[in-house]
Short mmCIF file of C-alpha atoms in Angstrom, two decimals:
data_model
loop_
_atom_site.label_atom_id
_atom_site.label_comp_id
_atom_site.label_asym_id
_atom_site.label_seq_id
_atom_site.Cartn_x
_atom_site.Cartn_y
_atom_site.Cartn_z
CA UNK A 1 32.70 34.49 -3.67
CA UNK A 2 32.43 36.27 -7.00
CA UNK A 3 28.43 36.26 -6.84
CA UNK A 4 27.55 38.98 -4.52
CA UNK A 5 24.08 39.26 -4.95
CA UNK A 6 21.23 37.85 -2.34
CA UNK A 7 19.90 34.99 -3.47
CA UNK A 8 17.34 33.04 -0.57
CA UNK A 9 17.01 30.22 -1.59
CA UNK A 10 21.24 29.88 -2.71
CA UNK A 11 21.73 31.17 0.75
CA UNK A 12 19.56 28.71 2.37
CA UNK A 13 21.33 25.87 0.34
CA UNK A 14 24.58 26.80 1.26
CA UNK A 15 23.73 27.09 4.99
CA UNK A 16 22.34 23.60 4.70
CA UNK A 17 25.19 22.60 2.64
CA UNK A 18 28.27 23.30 4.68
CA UNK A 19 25.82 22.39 8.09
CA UNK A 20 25.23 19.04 6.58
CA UNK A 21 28.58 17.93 4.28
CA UNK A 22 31.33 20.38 6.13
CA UNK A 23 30.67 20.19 9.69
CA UNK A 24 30.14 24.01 10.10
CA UNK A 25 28.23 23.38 13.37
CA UNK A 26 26.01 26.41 12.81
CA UNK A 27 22.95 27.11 15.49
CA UNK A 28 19.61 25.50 14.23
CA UNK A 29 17.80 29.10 14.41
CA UNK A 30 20.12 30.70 11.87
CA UNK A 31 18.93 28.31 8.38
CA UNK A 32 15.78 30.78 7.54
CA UNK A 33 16.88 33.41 9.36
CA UNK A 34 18.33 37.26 8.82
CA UNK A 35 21.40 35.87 10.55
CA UNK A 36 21.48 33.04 7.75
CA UNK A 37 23.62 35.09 5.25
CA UNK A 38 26.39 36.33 8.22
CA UNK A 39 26.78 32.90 9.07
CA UNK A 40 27.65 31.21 5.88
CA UNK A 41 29.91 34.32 5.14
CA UNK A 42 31.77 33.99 8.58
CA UNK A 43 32.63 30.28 8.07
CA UNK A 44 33.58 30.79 4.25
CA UNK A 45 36.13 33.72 5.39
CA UNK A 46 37.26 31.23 8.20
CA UNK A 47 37.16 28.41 5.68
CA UNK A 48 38.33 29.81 2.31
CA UNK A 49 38.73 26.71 0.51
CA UNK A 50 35.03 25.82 0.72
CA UNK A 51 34.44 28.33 -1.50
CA UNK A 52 35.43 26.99 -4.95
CA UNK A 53 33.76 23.89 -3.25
CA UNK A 54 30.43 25.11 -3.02
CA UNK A 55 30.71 26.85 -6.40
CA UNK A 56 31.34 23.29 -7.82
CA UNK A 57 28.67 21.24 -6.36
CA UNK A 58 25.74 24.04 -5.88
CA UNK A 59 25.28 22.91 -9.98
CA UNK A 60 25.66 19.39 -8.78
CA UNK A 61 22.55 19.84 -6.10
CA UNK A 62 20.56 22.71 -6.96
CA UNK A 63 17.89 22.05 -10.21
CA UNK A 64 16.56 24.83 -12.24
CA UNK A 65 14.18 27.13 -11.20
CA UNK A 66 11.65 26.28 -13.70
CA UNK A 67 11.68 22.80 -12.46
CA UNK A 68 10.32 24.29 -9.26
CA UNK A 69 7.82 27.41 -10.27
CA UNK A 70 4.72 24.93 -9.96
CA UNK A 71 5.40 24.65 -6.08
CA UNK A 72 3.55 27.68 -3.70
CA UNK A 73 2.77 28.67 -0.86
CA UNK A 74 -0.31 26.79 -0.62
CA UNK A 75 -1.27 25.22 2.50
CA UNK A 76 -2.80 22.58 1.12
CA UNK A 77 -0.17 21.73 -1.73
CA UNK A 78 2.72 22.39 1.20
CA UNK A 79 1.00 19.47 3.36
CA UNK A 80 0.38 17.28 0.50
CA UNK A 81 4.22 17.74 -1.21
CA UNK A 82 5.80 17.59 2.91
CA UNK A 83 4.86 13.66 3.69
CA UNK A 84 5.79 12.90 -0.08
CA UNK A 85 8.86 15.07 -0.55
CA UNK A 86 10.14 13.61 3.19
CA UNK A 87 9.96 10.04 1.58
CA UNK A 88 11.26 10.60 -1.89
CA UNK A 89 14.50 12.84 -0.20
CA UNK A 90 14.92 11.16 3.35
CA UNK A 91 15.62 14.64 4.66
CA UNK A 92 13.64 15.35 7.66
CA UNK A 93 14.23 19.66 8.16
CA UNK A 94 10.99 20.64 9.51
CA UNK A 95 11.49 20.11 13.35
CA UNK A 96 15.46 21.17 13.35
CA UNK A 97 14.75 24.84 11.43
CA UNK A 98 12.23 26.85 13.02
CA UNK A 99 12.95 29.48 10.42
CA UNK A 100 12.62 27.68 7.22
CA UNK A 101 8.84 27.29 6.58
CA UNK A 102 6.37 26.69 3.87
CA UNK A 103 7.66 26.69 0.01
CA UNK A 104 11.45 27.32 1.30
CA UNK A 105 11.58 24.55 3.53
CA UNK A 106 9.91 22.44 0.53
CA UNK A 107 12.47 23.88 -1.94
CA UNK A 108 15.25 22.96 0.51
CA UNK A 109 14.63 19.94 0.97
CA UNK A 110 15.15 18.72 -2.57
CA UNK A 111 17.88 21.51 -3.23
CA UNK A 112 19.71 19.74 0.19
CA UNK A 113 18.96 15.72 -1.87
CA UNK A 114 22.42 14.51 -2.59
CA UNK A 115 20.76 12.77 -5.84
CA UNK A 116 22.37 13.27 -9.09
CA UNK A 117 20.56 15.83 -10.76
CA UNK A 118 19.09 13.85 -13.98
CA UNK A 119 17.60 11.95 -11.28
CA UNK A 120 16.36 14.42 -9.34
CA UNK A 121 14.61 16.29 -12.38
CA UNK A 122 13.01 13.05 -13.24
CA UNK A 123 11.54 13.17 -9.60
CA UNK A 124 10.61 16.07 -9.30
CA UNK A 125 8.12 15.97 -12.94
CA UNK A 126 7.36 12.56 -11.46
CA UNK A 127 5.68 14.03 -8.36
CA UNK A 128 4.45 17.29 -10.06
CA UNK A 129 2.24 14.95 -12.64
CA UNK A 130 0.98 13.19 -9.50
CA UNK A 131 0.06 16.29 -7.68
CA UNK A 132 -1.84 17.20 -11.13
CA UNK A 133 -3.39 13.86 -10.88
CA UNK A 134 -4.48 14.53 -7.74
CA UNK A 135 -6.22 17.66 -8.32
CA UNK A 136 -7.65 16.85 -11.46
CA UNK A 137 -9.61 14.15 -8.48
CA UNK A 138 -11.26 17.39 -6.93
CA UNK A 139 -14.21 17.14 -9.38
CA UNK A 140 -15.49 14.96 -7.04
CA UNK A 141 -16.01 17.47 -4.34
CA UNK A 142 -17.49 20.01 -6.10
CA UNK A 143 -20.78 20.19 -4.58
CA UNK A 144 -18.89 21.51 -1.47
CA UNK A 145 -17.66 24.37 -3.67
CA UNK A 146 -21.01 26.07 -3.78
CA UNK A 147 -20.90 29.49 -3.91
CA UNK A 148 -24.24 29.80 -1.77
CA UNK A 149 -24.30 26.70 0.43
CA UNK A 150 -20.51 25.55 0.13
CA UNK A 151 -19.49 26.29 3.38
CA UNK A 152 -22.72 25.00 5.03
CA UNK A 153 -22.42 22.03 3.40
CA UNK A 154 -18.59 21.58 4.42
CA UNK A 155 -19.70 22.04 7.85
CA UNK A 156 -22.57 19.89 7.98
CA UNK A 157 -20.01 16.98 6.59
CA UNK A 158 -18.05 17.09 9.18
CA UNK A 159 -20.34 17.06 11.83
CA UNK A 160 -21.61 14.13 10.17
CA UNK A 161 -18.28 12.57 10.15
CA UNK A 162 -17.94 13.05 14.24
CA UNK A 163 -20.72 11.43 14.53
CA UNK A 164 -21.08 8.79 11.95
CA UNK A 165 -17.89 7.95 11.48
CA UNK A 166 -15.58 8.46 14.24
CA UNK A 167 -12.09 6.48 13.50
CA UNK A 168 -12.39 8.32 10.20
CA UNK A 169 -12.70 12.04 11.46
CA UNK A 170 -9.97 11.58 14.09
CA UNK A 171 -7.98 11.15 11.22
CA UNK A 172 -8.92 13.86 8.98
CA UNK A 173 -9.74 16.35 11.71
CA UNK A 174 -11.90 19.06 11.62
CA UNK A 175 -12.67 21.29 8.39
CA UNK A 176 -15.31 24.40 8.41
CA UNK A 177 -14.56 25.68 4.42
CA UNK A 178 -13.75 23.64 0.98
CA UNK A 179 -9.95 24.49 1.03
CA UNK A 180 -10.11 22.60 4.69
CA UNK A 181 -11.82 19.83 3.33
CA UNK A 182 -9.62 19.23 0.82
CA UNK A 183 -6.85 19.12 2.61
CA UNK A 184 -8.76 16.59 5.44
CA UNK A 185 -9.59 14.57 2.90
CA UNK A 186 -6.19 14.54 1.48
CA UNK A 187 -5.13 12.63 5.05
CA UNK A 188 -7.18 9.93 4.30
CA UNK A 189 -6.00 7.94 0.82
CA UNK A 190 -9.68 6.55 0.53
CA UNK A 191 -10.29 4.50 -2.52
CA UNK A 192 -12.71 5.63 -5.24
CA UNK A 193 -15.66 3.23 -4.17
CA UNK A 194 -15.19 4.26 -0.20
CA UNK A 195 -15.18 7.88 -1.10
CA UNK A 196 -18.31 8.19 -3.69
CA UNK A 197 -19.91 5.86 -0.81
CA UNK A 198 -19.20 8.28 1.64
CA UNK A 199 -19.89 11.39 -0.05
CA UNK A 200 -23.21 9.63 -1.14
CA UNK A 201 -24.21 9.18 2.60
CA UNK A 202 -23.26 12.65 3.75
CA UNK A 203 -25.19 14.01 0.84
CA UNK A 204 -28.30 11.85 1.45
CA UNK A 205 -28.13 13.06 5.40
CA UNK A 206 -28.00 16.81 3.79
CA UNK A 207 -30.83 16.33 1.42
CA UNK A 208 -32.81 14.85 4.63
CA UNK A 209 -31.89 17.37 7.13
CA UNK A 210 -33.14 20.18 4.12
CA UNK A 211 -36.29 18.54 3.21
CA UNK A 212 -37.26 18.31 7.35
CA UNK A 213 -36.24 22.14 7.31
CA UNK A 214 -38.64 23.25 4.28
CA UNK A 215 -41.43 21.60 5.79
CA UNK A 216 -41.10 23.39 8.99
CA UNK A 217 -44.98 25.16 9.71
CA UNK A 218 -46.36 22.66 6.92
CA UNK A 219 -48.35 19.19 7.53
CA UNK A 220 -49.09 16.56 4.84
CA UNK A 221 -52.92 16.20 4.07
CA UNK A 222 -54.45 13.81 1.75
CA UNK A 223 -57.19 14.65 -0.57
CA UNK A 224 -59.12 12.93 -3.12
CA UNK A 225 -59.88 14.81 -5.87
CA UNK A 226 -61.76 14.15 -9.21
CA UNK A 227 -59.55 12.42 -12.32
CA UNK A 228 -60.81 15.96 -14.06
CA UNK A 229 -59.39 18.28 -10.87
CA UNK A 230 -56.30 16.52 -11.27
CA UNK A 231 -55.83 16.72 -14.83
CA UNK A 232 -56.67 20.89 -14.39
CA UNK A 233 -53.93 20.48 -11.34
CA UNK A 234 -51.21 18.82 -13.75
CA UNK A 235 -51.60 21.64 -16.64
CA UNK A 236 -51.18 24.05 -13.76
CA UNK A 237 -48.39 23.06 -12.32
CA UNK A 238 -46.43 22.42 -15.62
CA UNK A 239 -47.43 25.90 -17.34
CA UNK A 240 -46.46 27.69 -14.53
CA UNK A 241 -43.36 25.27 -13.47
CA UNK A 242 -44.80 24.65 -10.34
CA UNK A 243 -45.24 21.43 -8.01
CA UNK A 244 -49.20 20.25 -7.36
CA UNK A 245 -48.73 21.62 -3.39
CA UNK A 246 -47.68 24.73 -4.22
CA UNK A 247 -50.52 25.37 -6.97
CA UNK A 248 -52.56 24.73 -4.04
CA UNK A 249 -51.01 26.26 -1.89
CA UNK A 250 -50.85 29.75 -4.48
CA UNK A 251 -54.52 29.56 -5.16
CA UNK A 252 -55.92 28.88 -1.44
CA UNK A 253 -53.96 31.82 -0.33
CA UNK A 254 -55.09 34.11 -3.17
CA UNK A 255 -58.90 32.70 -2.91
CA UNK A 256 -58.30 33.76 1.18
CA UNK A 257 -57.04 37.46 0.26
CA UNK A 258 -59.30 38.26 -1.89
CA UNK A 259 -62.65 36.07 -1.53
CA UNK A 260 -63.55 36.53 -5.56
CA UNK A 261 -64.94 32.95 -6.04
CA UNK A 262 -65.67 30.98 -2.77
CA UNK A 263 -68.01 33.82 -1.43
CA UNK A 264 -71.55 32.56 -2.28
CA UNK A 265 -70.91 29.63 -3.92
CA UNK A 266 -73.60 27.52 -3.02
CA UNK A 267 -76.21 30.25 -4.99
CA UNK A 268 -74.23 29.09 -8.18
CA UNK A 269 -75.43 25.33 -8.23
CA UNK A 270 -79.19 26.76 -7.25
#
């Protein structure tokens, strides 16, 4: 061919190309491969009128590149584009090409699309303003995104799935970090009013679990105290921007170090 130059994903397309629509029988292992580009080149010397053939319909198959630049490498992106892509092309590559992975196999599969290729363009923005769509939705998981507590958080929501909600984790699996969540919760389409439920509940169960953990070496007491004491006890705690227990708290441990005004105090009502 009068192109010389390596180009992956042209090579991968022709591989597929005369595999699929010329019967060139090649091994599975080879699509992917370093063999890939020996292969094709083999058959077209063997087969030299394929060439002008390929030449004609790679323009009829293969879409420009900018079309595709929004498509990576993500894992998350690659398992949410897989299920949709598999639909929208009927092509089915993933268990027949253990060599074409991740973006490639993607890329593949709607370069391999015998759609004409208005259509295919159409599709292709179609699903790329979905997957927008889609992540735009994240804002509702950004309280697992917390740079402090995100990942304890993420954990503690699916242990609370295991055992809250069992039919629902089998499906999503398990997830230890936000990008994991995300793509768990990608598995399951819930509907706006099931998911804010849900997150609700597993945020309720967090603030729970955190409240039982700060009170840890405390108890409750109740005192009653003097409409006076408790007027003193309000000003305190909003000049300093402090709760009531822990302007008690501050001055019982400071009157304890340092004894300055308890000492004695019965002589001062003598």
């Amino acid at each position: 061919m009068s192109d010389t130059t390596s180009n992956y994903r042209r090579d991968i397309w022709m591989w597929l190309f005369l595999n699929e629509y010329r019967d060139a029988k090649f091994h599975c292992v080879g699509c992917g491969g370093i063999s890939m580009r020996q292969m094709v080149a083999r058959h077209l010397q063997e087969n030299p009128g394929h060439k002008k053939d390929i030449l004609a319909r790679r323009d009829w198959f293969m879409v420009p590149e900018g079309e595709l630049a929004w498509i990576t490498d993500e894992k998350r992106q690659y398992e949410w584009l897989f299920e949709r892509l598999q639909r929208m092309t009927g092509e089915n590559l993933a268990p027949n090409f253990p060599n074409l992975q991740g973006r490639n196999l993607l890329i593949a599969m709607l370069d391999i699309w015998d759609s004409p290729l208005k259509e295919k363009i159409v599709d292709i923005k179609g699903i790329k303003e979905h997957w927008i769509y889609h992540k735009n939705g994240d804002i509702k998981f950004k309280w697992f995104a917390d740079a402090s507590e995100g990942e304890r958080r993420c954990r503690f929501a699916s242990d609370w799935l295991q055992k809250n909600d069992r039919y629902l984790a089998r499906s999503m699996g398990v997830f230890e970090n936000y990008a994991e969540l995300l793509i768990c919760f990608d598995k399951k389409n819930l509907n706006s009013a099931e998911l804010k439920l849900l997150l609700m509940n597993i945020r309720r169960s967090w603030n729970r679990q955190s409240s039982r953990e700060r009170q840890v070496g405390k108890k409750q007491y109740n005192f009653v105290l003097s409409n006076k004491v408790v007027e003193c006890l309000d000003k305190l705690a909003e000049d300093h921007a402090l709760r009531r227990a822990q302007v008690l708290e501050l001055l019982i441990k400071k009157e304890f170090e340092n004894g300055a005004y308890l000492a004695g105090w019965e002589k001062r009502f003598e």
